[in-house]
Structures are given as C-alpha cells and as structure tokens.
mmCIF file with all atom_site columns, C-alpha atoms and ligand atoms in Angstrom:
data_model
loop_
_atom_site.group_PDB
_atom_site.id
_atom_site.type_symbol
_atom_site.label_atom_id
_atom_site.label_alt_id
_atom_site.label_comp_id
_atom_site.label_asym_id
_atom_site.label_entity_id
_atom_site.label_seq_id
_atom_site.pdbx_PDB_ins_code
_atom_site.Cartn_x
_atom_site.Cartn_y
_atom_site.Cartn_z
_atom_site.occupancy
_atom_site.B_iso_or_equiv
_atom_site.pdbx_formal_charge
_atom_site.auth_seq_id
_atom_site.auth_comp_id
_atom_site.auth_asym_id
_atom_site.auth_atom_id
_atom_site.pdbx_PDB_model_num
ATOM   1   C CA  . UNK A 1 1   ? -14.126 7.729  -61.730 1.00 92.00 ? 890  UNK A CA  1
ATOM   2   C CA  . UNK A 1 2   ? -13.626 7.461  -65.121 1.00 97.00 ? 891  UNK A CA  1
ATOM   3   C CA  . UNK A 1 3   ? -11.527 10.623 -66.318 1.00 97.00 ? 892  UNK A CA  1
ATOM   4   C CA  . UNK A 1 4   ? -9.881  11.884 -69.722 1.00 98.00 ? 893  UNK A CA  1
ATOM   5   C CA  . UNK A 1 5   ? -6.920  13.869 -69.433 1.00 98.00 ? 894  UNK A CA  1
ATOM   6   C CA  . UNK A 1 6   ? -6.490  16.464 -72.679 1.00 97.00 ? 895  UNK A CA  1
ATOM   7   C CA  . UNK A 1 7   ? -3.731  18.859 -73.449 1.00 95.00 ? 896  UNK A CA  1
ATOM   8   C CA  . UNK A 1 8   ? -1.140  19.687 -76.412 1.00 94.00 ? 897  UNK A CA  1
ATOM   9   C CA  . UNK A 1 9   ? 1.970   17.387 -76.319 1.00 90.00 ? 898  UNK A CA  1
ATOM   10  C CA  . UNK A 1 10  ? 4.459   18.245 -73.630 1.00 88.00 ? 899  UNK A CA  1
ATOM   11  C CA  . UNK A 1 11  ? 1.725   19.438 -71.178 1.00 92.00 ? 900  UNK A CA  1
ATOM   12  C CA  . UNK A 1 12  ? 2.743   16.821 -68.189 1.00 92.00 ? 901  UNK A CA  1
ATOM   13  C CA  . UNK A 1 13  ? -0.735  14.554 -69.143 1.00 94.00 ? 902  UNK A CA  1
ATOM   14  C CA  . UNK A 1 14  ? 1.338   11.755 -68.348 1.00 94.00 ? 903  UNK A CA  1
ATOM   15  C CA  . UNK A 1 15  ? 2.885   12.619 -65.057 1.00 95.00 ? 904  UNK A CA  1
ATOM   16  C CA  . UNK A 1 16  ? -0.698  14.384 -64.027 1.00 97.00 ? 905  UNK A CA  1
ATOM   17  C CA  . UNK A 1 17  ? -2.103  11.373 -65.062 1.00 97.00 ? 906  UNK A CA  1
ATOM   18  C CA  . UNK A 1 18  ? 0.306   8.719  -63.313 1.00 97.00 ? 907  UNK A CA  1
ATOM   19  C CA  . UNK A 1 19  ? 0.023   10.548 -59.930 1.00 97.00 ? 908  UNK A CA  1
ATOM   20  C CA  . UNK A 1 20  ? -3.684  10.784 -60.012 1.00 96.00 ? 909  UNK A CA  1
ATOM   21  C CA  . UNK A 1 21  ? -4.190  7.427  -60.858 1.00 97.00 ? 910  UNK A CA  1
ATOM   22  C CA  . UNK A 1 22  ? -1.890  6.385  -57.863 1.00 96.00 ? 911  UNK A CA  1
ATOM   23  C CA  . UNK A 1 23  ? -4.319  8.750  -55.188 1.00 94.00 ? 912  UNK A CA  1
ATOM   24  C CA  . UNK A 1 24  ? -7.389  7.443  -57.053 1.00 94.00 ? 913  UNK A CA  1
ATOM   25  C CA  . UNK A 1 25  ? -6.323  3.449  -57.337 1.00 96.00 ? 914  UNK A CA  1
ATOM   26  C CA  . UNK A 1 26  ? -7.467  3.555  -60.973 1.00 97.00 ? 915  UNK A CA  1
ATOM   27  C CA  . UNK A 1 27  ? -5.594  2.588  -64.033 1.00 98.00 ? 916  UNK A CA  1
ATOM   28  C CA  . UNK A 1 28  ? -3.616  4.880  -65.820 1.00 97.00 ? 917  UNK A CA  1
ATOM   29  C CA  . UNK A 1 29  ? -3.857  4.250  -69.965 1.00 98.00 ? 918  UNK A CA  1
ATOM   30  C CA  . UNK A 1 30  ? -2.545  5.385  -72.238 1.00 97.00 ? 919  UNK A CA  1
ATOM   31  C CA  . UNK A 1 31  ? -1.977  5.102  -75.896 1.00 97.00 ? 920  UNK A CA  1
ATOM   32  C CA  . UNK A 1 32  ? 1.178   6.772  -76.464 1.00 95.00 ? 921  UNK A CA  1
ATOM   33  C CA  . UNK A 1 33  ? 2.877   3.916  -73.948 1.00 95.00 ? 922  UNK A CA  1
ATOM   34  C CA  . UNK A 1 34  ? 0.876   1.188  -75.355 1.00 95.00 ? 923  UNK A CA  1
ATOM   35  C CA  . UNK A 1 35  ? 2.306   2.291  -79.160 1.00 96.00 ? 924  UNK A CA  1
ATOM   36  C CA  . UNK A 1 36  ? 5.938   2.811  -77.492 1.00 95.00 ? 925  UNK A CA  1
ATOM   37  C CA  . UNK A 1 37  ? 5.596   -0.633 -75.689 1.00 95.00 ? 926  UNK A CA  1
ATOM   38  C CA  . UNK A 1 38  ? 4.708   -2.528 -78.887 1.00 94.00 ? 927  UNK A CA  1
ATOM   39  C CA  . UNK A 1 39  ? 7.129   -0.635 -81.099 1.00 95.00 ? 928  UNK A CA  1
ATOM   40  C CA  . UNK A 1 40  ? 9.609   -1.670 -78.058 1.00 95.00 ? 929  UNK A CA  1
ATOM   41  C CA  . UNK A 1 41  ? 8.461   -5.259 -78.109 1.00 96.00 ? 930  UNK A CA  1
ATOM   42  C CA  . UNK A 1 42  ? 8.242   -5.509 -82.330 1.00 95.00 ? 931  UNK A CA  1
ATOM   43  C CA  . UNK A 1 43  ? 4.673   -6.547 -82.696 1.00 95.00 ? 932  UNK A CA  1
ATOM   44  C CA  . UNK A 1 44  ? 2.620   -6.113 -85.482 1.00 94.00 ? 933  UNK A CA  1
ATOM   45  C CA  . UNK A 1 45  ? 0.529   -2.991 -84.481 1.00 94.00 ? 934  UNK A CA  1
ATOM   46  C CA  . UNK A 1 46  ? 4.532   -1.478 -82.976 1.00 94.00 ? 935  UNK A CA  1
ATOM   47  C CA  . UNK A 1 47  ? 5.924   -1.999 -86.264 1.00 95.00 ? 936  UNK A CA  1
ATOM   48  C CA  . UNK A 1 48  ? 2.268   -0.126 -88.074 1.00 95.00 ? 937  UNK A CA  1
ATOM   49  C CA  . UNK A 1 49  ? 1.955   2.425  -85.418 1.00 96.00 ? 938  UNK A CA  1
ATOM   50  C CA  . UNK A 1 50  ? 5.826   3.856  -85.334 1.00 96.00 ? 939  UNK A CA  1
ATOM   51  C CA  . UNK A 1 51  ? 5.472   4.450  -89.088 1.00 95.00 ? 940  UNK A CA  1
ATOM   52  C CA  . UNK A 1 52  ? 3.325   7.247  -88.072 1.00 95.00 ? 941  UNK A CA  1
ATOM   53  C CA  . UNK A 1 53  ? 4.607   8.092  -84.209 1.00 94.00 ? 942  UNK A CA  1
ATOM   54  C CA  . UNK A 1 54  ? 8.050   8.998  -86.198 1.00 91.00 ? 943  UNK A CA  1
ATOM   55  C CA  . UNK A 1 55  ? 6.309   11.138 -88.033 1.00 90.00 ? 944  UNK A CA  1
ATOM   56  C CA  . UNK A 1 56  ? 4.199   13.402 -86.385 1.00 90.00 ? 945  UNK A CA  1
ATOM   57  C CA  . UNK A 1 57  ? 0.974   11.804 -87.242 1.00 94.00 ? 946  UNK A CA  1
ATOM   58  C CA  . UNK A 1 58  ? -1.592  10.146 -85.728 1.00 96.00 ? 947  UNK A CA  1
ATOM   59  C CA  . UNK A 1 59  ? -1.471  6.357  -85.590 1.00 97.00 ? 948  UNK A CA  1
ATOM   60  C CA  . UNK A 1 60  ? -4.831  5.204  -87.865 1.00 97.00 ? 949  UNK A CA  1
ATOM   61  C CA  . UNK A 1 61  ? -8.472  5.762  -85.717 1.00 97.00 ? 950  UNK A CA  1
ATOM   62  C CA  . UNK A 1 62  ? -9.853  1.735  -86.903 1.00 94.00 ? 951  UNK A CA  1
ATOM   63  C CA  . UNK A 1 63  ? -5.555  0.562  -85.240 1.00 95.00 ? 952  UNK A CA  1
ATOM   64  C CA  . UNK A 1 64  ? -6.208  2.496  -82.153 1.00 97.00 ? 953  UNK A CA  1
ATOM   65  C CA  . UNK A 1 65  ? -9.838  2.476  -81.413 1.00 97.00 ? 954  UNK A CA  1
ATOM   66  C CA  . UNK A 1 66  ? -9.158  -1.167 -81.366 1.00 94.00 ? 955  UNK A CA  1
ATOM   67  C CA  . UNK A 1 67  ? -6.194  -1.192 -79.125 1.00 95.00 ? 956  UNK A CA  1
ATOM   68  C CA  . UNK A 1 68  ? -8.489  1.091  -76.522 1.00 96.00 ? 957  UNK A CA  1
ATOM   69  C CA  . UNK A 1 69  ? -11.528 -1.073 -76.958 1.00 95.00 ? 958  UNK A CA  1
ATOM   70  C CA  . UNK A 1 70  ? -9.252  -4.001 -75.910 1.00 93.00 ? 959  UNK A CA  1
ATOM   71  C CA  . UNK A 1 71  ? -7.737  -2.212 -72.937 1.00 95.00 ? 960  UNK A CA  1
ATOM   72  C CA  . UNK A 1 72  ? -11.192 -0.914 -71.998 1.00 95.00 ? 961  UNK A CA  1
ATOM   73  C CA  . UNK A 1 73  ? -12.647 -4.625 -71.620 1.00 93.00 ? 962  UNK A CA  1
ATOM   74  C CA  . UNK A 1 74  ? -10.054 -5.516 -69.094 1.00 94.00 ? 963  UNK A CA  1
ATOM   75  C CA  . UNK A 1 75  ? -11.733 -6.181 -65.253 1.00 94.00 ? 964  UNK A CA  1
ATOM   76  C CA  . UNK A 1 76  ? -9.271  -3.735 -63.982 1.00 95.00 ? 965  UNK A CA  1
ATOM   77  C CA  . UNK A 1 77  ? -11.024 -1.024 -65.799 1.00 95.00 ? 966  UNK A CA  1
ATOM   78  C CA  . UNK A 1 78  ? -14.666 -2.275 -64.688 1.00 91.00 ? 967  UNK A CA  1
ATOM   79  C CA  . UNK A 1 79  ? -14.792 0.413  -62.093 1.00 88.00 ? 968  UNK A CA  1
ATOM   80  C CA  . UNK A 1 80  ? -12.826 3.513  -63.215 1.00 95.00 ? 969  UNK A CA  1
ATOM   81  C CA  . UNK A 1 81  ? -9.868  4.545  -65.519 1.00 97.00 ? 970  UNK A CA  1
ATOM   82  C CA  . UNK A 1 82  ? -7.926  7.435  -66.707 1.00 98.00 ? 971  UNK A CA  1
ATOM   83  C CA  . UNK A 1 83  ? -7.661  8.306  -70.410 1.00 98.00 ? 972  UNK A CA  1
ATOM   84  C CA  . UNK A 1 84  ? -4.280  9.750  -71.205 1.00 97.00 ? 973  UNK A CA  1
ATOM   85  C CA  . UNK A 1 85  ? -3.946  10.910 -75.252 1.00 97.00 ? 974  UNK A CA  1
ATOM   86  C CA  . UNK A 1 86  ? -7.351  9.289  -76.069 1.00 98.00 ? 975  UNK A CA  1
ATOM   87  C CA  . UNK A 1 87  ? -9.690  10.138 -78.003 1.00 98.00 ? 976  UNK A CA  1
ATOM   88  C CA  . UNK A 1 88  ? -7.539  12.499 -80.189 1.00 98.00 ? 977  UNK A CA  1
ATOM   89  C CA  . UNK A 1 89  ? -10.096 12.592 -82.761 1.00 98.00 ? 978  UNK A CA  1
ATOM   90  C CA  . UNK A 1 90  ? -13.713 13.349 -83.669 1.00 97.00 ? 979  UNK A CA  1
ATOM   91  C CA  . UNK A 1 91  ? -14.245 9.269  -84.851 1.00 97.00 ? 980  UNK A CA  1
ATOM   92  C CA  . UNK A 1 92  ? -12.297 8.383  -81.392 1.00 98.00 ? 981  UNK A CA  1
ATOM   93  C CA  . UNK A 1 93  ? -15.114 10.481 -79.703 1.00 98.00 ? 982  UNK A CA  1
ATOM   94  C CA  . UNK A 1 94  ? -18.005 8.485  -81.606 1.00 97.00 ? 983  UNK A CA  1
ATOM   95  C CA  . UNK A 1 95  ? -16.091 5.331  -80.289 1.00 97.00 ? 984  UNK A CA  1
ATOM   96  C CA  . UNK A 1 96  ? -15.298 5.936  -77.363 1.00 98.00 ? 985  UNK A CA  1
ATOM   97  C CA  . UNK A 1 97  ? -18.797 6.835  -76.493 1.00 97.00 ? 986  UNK A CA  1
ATOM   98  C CA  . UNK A 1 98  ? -20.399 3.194  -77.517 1.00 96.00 ? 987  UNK A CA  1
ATOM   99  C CA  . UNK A 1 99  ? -17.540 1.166  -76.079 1.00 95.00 ? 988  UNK A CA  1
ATOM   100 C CA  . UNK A 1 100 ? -18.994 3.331  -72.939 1.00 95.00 ? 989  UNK A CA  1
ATOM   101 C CA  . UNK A 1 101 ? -22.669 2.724  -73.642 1.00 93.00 ? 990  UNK A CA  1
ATOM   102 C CA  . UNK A 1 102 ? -21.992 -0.774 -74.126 1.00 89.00 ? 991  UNK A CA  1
ATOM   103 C CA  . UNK A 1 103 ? -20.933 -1.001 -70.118 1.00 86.00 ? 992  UNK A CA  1
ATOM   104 C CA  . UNK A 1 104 ? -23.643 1.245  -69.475 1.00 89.00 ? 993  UNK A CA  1
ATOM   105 C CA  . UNK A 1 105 ? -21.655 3.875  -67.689 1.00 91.00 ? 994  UNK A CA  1
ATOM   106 C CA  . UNK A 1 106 ? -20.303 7.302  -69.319 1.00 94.00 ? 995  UNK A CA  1
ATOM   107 C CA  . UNK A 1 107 ? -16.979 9.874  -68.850 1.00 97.00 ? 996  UNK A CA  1
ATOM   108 C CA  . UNK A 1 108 ? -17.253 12.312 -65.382 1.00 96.00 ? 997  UNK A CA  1
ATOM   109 C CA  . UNK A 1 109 ? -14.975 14.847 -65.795 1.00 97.00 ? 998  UNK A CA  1
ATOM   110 C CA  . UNK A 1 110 ? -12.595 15.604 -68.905 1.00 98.00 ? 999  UNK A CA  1
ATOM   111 C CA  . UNK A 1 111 ? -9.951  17.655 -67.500 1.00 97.00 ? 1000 UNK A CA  1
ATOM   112 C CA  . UNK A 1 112 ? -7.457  20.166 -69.909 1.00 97.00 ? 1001 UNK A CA  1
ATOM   113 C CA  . UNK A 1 113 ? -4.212  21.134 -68.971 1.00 97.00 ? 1002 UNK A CA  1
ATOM   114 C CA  . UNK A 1 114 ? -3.726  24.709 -70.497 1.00 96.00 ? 1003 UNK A CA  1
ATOM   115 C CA  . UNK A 1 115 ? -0.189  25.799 -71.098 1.00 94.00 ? 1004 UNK A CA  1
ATOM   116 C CA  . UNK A 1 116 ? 2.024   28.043 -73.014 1.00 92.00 ? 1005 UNK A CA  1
ATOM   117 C CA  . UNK A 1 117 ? 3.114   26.872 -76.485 1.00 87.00 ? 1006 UNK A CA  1
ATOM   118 C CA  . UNK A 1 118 ? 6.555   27.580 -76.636 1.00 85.00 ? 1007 UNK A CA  1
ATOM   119 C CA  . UNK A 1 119 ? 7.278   26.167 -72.617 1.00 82.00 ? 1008 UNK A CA  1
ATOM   120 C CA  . UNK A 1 120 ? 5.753   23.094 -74.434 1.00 86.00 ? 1009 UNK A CA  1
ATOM   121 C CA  . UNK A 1 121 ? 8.080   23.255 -77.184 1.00 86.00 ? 1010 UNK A CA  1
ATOM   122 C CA  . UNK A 1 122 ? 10.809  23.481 -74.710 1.00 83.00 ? 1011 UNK A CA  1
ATOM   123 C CA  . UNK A 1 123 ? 9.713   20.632 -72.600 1.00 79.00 ? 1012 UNK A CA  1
ATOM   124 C CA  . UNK A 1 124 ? 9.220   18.722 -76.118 1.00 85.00 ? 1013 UNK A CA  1
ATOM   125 C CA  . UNK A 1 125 ? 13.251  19.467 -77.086 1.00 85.00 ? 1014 UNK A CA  1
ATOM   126 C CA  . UNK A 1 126 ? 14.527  18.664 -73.658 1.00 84.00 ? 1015 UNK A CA  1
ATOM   127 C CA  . UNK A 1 127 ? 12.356  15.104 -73.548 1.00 80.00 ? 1016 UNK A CA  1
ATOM   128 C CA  . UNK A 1 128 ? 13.898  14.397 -76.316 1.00 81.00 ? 1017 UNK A CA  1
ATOM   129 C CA  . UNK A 1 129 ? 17.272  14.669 -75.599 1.00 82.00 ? 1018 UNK A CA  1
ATOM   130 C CA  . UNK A 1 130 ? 16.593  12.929 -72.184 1.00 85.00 ? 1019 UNK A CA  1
ATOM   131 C CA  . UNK A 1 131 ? 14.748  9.791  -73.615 1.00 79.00 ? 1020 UNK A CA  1
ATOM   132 C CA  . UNK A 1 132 ? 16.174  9.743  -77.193 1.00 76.00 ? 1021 UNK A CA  1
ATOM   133 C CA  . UNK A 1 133 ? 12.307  9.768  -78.380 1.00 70.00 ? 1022 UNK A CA  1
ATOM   134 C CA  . UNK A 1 134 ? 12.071  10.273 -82.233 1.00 69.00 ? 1023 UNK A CA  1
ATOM   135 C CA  . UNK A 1 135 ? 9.116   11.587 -82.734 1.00 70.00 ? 1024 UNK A CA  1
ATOM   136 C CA  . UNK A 1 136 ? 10.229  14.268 -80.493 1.00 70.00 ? 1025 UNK A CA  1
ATOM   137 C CA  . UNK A 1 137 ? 12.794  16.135 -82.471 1.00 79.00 ? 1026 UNK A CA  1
ATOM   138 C CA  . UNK A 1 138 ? 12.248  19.729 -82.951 1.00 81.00 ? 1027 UNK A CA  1
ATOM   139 C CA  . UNK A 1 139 ? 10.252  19.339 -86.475 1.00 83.00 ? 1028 UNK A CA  1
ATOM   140 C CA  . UNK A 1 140 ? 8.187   16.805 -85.817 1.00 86.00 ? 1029 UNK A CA  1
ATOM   141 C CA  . UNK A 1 141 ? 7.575   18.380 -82.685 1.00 87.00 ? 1030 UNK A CA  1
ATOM   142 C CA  . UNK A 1 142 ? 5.889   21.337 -84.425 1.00 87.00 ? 1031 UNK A CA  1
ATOM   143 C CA  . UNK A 1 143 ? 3.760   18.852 -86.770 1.00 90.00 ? 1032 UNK A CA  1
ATOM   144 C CA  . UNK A 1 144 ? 2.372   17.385 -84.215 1.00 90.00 ? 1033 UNK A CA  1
ATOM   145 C CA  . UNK A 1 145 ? 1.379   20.238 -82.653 1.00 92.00 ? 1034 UNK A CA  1
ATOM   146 C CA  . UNK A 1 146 ? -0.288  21.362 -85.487 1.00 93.00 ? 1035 UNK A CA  1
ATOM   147 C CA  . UNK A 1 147 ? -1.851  18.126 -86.022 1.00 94.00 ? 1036 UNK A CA  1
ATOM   148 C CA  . UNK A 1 148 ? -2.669  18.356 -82.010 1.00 95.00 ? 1037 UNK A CA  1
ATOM   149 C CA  . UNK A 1 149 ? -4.253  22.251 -82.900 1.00 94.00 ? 1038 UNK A CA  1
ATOM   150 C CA  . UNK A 1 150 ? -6.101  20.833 -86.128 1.00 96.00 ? 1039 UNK A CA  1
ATOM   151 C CA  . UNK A 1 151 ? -7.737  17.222 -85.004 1.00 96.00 ? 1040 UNK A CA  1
ATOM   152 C CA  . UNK A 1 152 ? -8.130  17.357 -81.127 1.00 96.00 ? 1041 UNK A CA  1
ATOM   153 C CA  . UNK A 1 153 ? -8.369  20.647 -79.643 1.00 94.00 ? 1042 UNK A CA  1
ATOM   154 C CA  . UNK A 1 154 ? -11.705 21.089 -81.344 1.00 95.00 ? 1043 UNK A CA  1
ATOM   155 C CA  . UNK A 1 155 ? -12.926 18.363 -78.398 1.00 97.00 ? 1044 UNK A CA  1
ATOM   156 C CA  . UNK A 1 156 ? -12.711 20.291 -76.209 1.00 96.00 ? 1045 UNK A CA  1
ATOM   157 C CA  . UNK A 1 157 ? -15.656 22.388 -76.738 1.00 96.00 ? 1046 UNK A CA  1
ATOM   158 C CA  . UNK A 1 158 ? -17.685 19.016 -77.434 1.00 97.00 ? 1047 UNK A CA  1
ATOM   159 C CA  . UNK A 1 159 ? -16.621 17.624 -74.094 1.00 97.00 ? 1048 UNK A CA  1
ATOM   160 C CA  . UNK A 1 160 ? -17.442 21.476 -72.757 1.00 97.00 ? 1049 UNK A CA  1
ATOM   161 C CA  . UNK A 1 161 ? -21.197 20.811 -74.405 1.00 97.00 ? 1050 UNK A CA  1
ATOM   162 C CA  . UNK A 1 162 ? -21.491 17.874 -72.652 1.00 96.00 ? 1051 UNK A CA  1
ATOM   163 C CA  . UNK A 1 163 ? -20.629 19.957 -69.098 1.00 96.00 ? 1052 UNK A CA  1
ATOM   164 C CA  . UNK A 1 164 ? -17.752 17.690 -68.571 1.00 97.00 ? 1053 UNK A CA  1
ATOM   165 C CA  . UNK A 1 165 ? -14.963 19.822 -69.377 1.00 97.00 ? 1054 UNK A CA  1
ATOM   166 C CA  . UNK A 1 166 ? -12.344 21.365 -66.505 1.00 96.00 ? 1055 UNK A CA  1
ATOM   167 C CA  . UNK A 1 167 ? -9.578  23.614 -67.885 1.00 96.00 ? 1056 UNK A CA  1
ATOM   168 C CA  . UNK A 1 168 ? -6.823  23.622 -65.244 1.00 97.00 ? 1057 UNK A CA  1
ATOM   169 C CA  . UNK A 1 169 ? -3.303  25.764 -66.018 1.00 96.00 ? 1058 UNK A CA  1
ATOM   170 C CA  . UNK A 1 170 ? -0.408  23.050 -66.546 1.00 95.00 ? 1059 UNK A CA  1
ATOM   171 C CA  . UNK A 1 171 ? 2.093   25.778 -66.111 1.00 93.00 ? 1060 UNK A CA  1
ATOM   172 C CA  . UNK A 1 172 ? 4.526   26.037 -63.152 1.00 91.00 ? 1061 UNK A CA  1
ATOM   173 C CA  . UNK A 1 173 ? 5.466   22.551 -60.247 1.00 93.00 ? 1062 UNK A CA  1
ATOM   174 C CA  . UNK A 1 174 ? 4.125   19.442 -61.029 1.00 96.00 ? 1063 UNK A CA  1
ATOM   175 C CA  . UNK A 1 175 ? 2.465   19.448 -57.720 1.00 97.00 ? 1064 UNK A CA  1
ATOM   176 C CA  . UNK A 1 176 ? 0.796   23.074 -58.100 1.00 97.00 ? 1065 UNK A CA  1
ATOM   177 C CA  . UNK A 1 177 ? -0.937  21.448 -61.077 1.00 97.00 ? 1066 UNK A CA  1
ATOM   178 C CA  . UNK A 1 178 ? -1.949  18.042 -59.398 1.00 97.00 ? 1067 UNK A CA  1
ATOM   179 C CA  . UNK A 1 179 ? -3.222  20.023 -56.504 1.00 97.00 ? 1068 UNK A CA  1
ATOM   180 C CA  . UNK A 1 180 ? -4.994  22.463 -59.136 1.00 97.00 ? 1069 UNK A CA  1
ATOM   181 C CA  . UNK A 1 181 ? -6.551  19.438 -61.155 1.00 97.00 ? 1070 UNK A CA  1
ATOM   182 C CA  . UNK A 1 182 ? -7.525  17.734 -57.427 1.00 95.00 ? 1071 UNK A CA  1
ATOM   183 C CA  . UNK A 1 183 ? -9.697  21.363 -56.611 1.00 95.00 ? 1072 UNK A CA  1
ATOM   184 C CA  . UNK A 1 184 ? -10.972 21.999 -59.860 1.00 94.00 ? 1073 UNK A CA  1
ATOM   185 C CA  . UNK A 1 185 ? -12.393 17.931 -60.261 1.00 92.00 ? 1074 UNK A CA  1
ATOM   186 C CA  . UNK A 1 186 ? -13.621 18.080 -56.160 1.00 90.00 ? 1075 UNK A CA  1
ATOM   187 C CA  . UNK A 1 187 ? -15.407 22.042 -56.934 1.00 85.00 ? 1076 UNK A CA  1
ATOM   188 C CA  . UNK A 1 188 ? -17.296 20.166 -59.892 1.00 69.00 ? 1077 UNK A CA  1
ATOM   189 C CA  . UNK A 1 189 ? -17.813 16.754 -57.790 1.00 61.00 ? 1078 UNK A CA  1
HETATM 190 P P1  . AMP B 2 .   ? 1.709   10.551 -76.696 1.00 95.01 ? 227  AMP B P1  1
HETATM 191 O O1  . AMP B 2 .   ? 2.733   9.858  -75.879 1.00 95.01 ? 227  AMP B O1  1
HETATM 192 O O2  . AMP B 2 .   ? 0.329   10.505 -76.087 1.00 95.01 ? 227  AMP B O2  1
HETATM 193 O O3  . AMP B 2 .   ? 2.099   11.946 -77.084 1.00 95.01 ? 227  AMP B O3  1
HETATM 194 O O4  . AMP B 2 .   ? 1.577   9.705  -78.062 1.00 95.01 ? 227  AMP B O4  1
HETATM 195 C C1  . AMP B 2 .   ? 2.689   9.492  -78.894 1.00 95.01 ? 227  AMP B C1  1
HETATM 196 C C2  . AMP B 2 .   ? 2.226   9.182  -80.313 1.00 95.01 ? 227  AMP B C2  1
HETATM 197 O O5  . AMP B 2 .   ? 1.412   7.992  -80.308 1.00 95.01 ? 227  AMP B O5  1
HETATM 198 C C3  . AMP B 2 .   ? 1.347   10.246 -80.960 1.00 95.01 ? 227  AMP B C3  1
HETATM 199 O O6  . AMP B 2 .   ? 2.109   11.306 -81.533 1.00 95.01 ? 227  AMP B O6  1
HETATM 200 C C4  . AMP B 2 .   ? 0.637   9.426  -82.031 1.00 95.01 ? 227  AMP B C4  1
HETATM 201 O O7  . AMP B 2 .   ? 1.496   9.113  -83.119 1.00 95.01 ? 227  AMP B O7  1
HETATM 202 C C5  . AMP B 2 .   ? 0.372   8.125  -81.277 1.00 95.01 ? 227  AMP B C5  1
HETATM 203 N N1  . AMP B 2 .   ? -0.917  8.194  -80.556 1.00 95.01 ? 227  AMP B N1  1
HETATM 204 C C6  . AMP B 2 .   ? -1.103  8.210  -79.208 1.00 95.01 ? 227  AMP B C6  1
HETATM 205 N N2  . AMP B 2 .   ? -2.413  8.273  -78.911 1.00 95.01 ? 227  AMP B N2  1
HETATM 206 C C7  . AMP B 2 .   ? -3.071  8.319  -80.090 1.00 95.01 ? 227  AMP B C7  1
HETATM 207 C C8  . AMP B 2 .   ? -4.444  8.420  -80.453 1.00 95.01 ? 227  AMP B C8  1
HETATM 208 N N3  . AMP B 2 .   ? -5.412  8.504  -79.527 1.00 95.01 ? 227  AMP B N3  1
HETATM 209 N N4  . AMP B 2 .   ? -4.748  8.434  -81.778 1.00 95.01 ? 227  AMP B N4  1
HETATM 210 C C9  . AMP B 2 .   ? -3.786  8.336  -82.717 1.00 95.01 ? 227  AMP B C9  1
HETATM 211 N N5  . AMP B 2 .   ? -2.482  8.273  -82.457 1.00 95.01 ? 227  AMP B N5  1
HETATM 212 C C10 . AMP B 2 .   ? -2.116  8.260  -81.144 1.00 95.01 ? 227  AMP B C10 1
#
C-alpha cells in the first residue's frame, strides 16, 4: 500500500499514521520528524528548515522534495509507505508524482482526517505545552493554519479527481478514528 495521510495540523496524522503503519508493516514518513530530527541533530538542512518550522511556514519545496525523494529511494519503501505531511503543496504534488512514475507504481488511497478547527487549536496549545514545540505556540499556530487552509487543502480535491481521496472524521478516540480510516480504506479496497 502506498498511502498519504492529509489533514490540518493537530488532526492526529501522526498517531493515525504510526498505528497504521504498525498493522500494515509499512514505513511510517514523515517530514515534520525528519525536519525535527535534523534540527535535533544540527545538520545543515535542521539548521535551514527550523528557520521556517519556527515560523509557521513551510520549509522550501526544492529542501524538501529532496529530503522525500531520498527517503523514497530507500529498499524499505520498495513495497509500500505512508506519507505523513507530504506533499503540502501543488509543486510537491508534481514531484511526488515522477519520483512515483520513476518506480513505476502510483498512490492508492489518500485518506483526510476532517476535524473541527478550534479542537485543533486546542490540541495545537496543549502539544505545545507537553513537548515544548516552538512552532506550536498559539500564533504561529494560527499561521500555519492559514498557510495549511491556503497551500494544501486545495489537494484535496486534486487527489478527489484522481478517485483516490477518503475523508474520514478525526474527531473523538484515537481508536474510533483508526477503526474509521481501517473501514473507509477496506469499503474502497
Ligand atoms: P508537521 O509535524 O507535519 O506538522 O511539520 C512540522 C513543520 O515541518 C511544518 O510546519 C513545516 O514547517 C515543516 N514541514 C513538514 N512537512 C513539510 C512539507 N511537506 N513541506 C514543507 N514544509 C514541511
């Protein structure tokens, strides 16, 4: 399977993400921890990238579309992956797409957690205060939703064109929503 996961900040992609990638034995990437584990580690792209994670903003599309065209060519991912915050943008899109054709396979299923703004706001604030995360103070928290609104919800409807997108509630348990995303991807299967 090889899946995108889609949905404002704060909508659990990550924890949706790590448990299906645990039932489905595929690897779970994505490009939020990548940034965090370089800014973490002081490399090059960490020290570019948290310039703009601080911020709000998106990290530059030629910076990341490398980064996922280098985690892309790894064996592990020969057979299936999970997307988690990528592609955020139209040019991510256009890239992601030939790194794809290149293997000669394509995306199944893009699946979009729907939720309610200000729960994610609230999720945002207490994340913050949990895991001391910047870029997830209450200001910055509303640019990037707006940035999120702006640049990436708009691919959702070009995923939808395609007939690979599955809109799936993110509200309530964590496992209502797993076992929501698990119906909605084996009802399109
Ligand atoms: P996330 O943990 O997915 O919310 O990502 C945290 C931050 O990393 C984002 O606010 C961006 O600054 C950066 N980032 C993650 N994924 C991307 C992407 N696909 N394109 C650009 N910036 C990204």
């Amino acid at each position: 399977m090889r899946l995108i996961m889609m949905g404002p900040p704060g909508a659990g992609k990550g924890t949706q993400a790590d448990i299906m990638c645990e039932d489905m034995s595929i690897p779970h990437i994505s490009t939020g921890d990548i940034f965090r584990a370089n800014v973490t580690q002081g490399t090059a792209l960490g020290i570019e990238a948290k310039r703009y994670m601080d911020a709000g903003e998106y990290v530059p599309d030629g910076v990341t579309n490398a980064m996922v065209r280098d985690r892309l060519a790894q064996p592990d991912c020969s057979t299936g992956f999970l997307l988690d915050g990528y592609p955020r943008t139209i040019e991510q899109v256009g890239e992601l797409d030939s790194m794809l054709a290149a293997q000669g396979a394509g995306i199944d299923a893009v699946v979009e957690l729907i939720v309610d703004i200000d729960e994610v706001v609230q999720r945002l604030v207490k994340r913050a205060v949990d895991q001391g995360r910047a870029d997830d103070a209450e200001k910055v928290i509303r640019h990037r939703l707006e940035v999120f609104a702006e640049q990436t919800a708009p691919l959702t409807s070009l995923y939808a064109s395609r007939g690979l997108l599955t809109q799936v509630s993110g509200m309530g348990d964590v496992d209502d929503v797993t076992a929501r995303i698990h119906a909605a991807l084996n009802s399109n299967a």
